[in-house]
Tab-separated table of C-alpha atoms in Angstrom:
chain	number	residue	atom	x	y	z
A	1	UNK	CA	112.637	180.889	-83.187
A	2	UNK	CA	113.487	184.580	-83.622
A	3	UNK	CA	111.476	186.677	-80.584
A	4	UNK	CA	112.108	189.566	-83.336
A	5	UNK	CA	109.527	188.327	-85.836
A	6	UNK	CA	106.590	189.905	-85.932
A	7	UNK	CA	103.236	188.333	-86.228
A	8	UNK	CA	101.925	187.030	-89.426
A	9	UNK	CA	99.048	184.769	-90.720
A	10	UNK	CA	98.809	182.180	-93.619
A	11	UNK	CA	96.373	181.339	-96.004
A	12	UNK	CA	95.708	178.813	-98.738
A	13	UNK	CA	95.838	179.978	-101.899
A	14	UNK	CA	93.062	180.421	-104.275
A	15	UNK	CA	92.760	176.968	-106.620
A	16	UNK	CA	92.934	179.629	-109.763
A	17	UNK	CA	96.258	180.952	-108.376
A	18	UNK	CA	97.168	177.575	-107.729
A	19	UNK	CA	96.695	176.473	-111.550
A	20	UNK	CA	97.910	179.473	-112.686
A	21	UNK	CA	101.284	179.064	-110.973
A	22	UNK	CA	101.799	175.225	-112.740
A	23	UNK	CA	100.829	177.063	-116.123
A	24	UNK	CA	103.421	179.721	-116.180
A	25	UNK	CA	106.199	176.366	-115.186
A	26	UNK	CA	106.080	175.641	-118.593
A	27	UNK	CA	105.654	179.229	-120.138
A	28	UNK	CA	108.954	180.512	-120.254
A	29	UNK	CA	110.286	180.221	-123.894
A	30	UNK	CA	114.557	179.680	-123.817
A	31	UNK	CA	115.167	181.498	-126.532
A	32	UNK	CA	113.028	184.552	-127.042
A	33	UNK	CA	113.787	187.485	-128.233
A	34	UNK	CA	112.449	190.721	-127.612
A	35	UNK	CA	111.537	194.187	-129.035
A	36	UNK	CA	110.637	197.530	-127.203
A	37	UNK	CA	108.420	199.621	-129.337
A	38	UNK	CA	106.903	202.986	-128.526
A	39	UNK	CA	103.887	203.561	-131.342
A	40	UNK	CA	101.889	206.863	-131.987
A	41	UNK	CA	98.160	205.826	-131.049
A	42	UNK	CA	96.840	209.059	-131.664
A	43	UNK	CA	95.200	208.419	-134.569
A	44	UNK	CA	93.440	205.187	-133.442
A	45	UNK	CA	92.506	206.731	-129.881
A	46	UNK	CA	90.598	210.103	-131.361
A	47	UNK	CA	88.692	207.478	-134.169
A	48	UNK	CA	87.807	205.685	-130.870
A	49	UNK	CA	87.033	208.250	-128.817
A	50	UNK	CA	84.776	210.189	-131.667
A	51	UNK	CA	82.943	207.150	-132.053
A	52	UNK	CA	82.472	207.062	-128.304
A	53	UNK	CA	81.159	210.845	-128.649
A	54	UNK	CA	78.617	209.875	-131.343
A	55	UNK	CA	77.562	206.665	-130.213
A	56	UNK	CA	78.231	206.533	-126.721
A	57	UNK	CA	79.899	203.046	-127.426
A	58	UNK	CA	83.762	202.705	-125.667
A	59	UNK	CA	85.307	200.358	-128.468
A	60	UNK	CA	87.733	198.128	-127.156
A	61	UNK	CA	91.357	199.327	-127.539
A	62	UNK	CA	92.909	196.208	-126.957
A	63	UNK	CA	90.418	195.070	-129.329
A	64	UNK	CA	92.101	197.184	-132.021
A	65	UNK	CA	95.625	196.074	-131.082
A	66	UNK	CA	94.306	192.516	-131.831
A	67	UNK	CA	93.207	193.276	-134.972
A	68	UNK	CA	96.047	194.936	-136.547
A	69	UNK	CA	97.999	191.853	-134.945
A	70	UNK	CA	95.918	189.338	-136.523
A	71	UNK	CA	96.001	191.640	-139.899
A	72	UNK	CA	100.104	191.724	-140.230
A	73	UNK	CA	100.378	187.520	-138.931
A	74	UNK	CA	98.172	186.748	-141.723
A	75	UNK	CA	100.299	188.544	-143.949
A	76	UNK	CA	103.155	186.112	-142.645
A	77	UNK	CA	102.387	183.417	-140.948
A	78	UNK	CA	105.618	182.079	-140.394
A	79	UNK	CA	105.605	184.014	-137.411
A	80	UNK	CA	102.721	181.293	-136.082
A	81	UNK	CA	104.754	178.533	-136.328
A	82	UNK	CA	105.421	175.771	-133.962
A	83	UNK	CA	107.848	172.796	-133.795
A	84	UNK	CA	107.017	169.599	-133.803
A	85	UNK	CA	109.830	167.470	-132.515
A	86	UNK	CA	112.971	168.612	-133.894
A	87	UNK	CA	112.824	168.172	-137.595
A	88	UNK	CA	109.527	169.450	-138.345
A	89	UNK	CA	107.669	173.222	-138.309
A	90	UNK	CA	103.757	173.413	-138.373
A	91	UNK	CA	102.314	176.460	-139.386
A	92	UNK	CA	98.646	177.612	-138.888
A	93	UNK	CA	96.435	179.169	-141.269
A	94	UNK	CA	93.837	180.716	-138.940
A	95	UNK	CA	95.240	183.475	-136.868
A	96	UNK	CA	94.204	182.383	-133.379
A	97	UNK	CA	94.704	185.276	-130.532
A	98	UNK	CA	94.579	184.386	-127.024
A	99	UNK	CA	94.223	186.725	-124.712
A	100	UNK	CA	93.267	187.092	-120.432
A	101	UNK	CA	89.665	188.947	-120.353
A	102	UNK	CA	88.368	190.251	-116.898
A	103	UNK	CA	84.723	188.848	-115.998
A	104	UNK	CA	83.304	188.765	-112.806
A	105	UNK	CA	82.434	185.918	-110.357
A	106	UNK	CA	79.675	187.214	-108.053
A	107	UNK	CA	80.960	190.849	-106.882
A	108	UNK	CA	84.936	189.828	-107.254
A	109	UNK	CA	86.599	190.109	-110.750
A	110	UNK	CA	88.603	187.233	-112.263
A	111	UNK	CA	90.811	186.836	-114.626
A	112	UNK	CA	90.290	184.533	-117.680
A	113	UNK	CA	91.619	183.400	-120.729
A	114	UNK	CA	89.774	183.742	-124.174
A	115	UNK	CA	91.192	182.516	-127.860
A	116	UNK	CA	89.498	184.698	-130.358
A	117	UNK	CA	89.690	182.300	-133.474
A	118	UNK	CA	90.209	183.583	-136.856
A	119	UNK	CA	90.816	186.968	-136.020
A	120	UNK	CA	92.689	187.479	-139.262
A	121	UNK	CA	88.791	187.191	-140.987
A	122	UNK	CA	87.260	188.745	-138.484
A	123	UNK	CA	86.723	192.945	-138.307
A	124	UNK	CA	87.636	195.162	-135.833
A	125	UNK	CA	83.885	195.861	-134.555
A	126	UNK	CA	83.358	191.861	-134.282
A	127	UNK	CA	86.447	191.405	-132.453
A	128	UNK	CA	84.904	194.222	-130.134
A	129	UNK	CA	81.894	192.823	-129.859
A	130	UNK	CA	83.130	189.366	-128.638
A	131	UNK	CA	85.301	190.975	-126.346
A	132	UNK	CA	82.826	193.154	-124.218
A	133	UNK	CA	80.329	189.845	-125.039
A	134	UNK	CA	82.924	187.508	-122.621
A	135	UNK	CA	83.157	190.537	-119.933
A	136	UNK	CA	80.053	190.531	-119.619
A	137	UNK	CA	79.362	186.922	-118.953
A	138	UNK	CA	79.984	185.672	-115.439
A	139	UNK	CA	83.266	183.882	-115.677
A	140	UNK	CA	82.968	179.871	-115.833
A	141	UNK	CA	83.982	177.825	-113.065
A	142	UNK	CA	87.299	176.806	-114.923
A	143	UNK	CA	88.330	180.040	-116.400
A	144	UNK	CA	88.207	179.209	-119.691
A	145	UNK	CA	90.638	176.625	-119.621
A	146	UNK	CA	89.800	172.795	-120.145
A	147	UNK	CA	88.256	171.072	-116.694
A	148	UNK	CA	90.626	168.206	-117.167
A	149	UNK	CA	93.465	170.326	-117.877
A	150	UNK	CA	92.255	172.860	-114.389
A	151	UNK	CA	92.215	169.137	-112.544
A	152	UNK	CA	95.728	167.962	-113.135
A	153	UNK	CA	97.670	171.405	-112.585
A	154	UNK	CA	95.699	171.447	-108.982
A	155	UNK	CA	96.810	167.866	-108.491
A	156	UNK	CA	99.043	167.794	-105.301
A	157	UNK	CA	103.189	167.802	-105.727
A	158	UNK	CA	104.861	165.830	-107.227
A	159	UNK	CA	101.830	164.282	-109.393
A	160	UNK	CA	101.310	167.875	-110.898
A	161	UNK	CA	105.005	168.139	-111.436
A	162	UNK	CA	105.012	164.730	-113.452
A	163	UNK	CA	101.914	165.704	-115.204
A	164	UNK	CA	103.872	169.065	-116.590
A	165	UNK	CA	106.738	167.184	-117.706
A	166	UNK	CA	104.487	164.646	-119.598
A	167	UNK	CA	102.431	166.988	-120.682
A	168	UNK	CA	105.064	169.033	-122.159
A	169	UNK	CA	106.500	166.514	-124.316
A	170	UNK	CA	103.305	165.921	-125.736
A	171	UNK	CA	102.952	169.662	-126.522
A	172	UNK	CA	106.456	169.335	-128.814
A	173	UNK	CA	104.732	166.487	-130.740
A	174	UNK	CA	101.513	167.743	-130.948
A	175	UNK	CA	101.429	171.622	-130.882
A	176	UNK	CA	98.166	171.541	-132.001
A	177	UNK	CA	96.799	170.905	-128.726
A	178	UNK	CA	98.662	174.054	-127.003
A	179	UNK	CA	97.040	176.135	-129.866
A	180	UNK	CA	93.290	175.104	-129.374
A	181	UNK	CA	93.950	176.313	-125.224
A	182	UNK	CA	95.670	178.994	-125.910
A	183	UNK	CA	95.728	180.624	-129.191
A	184	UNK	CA	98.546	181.061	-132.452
A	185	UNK	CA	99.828	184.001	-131.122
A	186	UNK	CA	98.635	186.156	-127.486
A	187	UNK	CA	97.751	189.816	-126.121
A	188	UNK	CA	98.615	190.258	-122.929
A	189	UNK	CA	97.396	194.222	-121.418
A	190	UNK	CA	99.576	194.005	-118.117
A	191	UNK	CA	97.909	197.344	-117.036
A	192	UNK	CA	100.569	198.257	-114.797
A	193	UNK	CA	101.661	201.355	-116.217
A	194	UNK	CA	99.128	203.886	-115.394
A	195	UNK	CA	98.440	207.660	-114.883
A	196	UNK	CA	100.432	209.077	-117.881
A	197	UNK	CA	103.460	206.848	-116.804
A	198	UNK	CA	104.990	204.836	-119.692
A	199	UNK	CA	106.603	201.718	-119.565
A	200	UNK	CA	106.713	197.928	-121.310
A	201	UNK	CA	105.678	195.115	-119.501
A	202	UNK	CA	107.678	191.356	-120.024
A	203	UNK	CA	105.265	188.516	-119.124
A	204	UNK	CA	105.816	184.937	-119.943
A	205	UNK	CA	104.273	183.189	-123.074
A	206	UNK	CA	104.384	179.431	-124.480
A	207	UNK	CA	103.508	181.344	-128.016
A	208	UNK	CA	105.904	181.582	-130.561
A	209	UNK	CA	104.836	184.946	-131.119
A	210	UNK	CA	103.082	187.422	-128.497
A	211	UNK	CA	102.434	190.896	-127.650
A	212	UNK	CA	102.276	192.629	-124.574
A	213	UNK	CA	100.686	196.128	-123.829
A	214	UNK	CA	102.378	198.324	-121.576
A	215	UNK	CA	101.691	201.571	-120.852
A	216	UNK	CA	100.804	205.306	-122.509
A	217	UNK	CA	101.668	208.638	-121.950
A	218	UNK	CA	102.141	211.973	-124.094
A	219	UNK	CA	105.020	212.724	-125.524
A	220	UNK	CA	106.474	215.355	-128.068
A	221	UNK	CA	107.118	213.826	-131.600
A	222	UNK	CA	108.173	215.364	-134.753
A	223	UNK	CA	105.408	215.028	-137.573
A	224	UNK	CA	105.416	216.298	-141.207
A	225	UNK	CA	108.326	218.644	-139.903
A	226	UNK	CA	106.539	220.026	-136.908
A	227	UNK	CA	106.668	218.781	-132.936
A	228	UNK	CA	103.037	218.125	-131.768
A	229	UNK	CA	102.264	216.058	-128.832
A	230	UNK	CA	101.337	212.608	-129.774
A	231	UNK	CA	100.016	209.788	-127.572
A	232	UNK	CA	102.322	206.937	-127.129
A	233	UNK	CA	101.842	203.381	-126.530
A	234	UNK	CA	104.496	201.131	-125.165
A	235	UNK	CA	104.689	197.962	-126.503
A	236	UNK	CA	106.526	194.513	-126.667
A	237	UNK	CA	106.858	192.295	-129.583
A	238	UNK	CA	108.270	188.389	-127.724
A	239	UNK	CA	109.614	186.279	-130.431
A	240	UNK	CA	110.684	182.697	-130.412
A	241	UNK	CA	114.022	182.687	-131.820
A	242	UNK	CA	113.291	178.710	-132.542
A	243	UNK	CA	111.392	179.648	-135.397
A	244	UNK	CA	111.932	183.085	-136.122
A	245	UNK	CA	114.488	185.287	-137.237
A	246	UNK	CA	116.178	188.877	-136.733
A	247	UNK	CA	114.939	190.171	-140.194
A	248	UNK	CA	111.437	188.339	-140.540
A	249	UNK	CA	110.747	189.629	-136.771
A	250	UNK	CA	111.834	192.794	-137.762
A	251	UNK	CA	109.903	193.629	-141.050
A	252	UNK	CA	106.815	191.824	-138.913
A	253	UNK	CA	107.330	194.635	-136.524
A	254	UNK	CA	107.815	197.077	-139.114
A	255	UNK	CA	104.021	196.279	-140.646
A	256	UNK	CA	102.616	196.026	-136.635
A	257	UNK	CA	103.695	199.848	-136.182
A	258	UNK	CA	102.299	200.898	-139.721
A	259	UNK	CA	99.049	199.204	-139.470
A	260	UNK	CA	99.184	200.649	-135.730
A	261	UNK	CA	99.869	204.157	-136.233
A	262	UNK	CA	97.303	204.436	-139.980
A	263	UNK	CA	94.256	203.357	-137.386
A	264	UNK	CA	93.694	200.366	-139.900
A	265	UNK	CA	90.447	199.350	-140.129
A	266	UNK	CA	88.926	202.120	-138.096
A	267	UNK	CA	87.027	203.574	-141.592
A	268	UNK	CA	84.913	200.546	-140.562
A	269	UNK	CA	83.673	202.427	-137.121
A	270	UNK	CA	82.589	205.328	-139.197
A	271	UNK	CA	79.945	203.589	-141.004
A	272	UNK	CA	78.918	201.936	-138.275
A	273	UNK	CA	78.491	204.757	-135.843
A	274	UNK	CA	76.091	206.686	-139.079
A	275	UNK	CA	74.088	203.886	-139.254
A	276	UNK	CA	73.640	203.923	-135.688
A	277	UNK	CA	72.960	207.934	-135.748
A	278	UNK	CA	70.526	206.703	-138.527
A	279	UNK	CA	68.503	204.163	-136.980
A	280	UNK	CA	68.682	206.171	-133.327
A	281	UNK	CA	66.851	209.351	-135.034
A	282	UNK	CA	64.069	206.672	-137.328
A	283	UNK	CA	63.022	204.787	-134.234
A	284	UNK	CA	59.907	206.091	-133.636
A	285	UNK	CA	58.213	203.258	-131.371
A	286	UNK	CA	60.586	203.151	-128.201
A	287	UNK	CA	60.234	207.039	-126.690
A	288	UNK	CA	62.898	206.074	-123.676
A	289	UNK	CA	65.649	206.144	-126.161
A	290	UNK	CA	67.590	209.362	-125.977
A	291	UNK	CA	70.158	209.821	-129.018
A	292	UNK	CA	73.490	211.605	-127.960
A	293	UNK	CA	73.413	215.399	-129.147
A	294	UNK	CA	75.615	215.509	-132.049
């Protein structure tokens, strides 16, 4: 033994870290291509944060990124497609986004996944809502994934290595079932790109099609002729080159960024923040309400 070593201590690892481990096994795509975008968010973030000023409501930014997602897949949802076997492509009609939420268990955090279904009819306020509504529940005992799924990945080697491989080849006939865990298309916010540092961050992903938030900074851009600084969001588009093409994946991205940069949908906060200014300043009955000065 080398007298050089310094001392060290082991410990088991958590049974989520455990399951999580199995779970990315089979998440790797072969053949995925990829596309690093930077996108002006300025528009979005200053809707957001006005809102915030009036109503004293943070909206969800990822929240937003999922709905302008959701809004350019259901304009073409061959870019939800799945393979079943080798001769056959299913495609989904509901835009399913699954993404990791951060709860709490007692006074720790803890990651867990959520599918937002239907996104594509949902708006950007109820997308919001259902967000900060899963944060703010105590995260279940099997972190939103199935309980018999959660059993078999923390089944001891090499059973939880044979249940992967079966498993897997019942996820290229049936690609239904990996949808209902885990969503059409995902959203992953790696958050490791902080403090006005920009960067993209690569994660795996068993979806055909998923995006992954990296991070924002300000930057100098040239609009309507002039240079004004301009936040910037770094972002990557995954695509499953299985399924989807150079030019499909391309004009997809091309919508993302437009739909992106306009702020789509954020008209919708405006409303909504006036009719809260509206029913704030008629409440009458509760006196411990304080409306933000205006």
């Amino acid at each position: 033994m080398n007298e050089k070593l310094g001392s060290y201590h082991v410990t088991d690892l958590a049974p989520g870290r455990r399951v999580w481990l199995n779970t990315l096994d089979m998440a790797w795509l072969p053949h995925t291509v990829y596309g690093l975008l930077e996108v002006d968010v300025t528009v979005a973030r200053q809707a957001i944060a006005a809102y915030k000023a009036r109503t004293g409501e943070a909206l969800s930014f990822t929240g937003f990124l999922v709905f302008c997602l959701a809004r350019a897949v259901d304009e073409d949802k061959s870019v939800q497609s799945y393979l079943k076997g080798r001769k056959q492509l299913v495609t989904f009609d509901d835009v399913d986004v699954g993404i990791m939420v951060e709860g709490h268990v007692g006074d720790r955090r803890a990651l867990m996944g959520h599918v937002i279904h239907a996104a594509n009819r949902k708006t950007y306020l109820d997308i919001h809502r259902e967000i900060r509504a899963v944060q703010s529940t105590p995260a279940p005992a099997n972190r939103g994934m199935p309980n018999w799924y959660r059993s078999a990945m923390l089944l001891p080697w090499p059973l939880s290595g044979l249940f992967k491989s079966v498993f897997g080849a019942v996820m290229s006939r049936n690609p239904a079932l990996a949808v209902s865990m885990a969503g059409t298309v995902g959203v992953s916010s790696v958050g490791m790109f902080g403090g006005g540092h920009s960067g993209w961050g690569l994660t795996p992903s068993s979806q055909t099609l998923s995006l992954v938030v990296g991070g924002a900074s300000w930057k100098p851009l040239v609009v309507e002729g002039r240079v004004e600084p301009r936040e910037v969001l770094n972002l990557t588009l995954a695509f499953n080159h299985d399924i989807i093409d150079g030019a499909p994946a391309t004009r997809f991205t091309r919508r993302l960024v437009e739909l992106i940069e306009g702020g789509y949908g954020l008209d919708e906060i405006d409303g909504a923040a006036d009719d809260w200014a509206a029913e704030a300043n008629n409440d009458n009955h509760d006196h411990s309400r304080r409306v933000p000065v205006r």
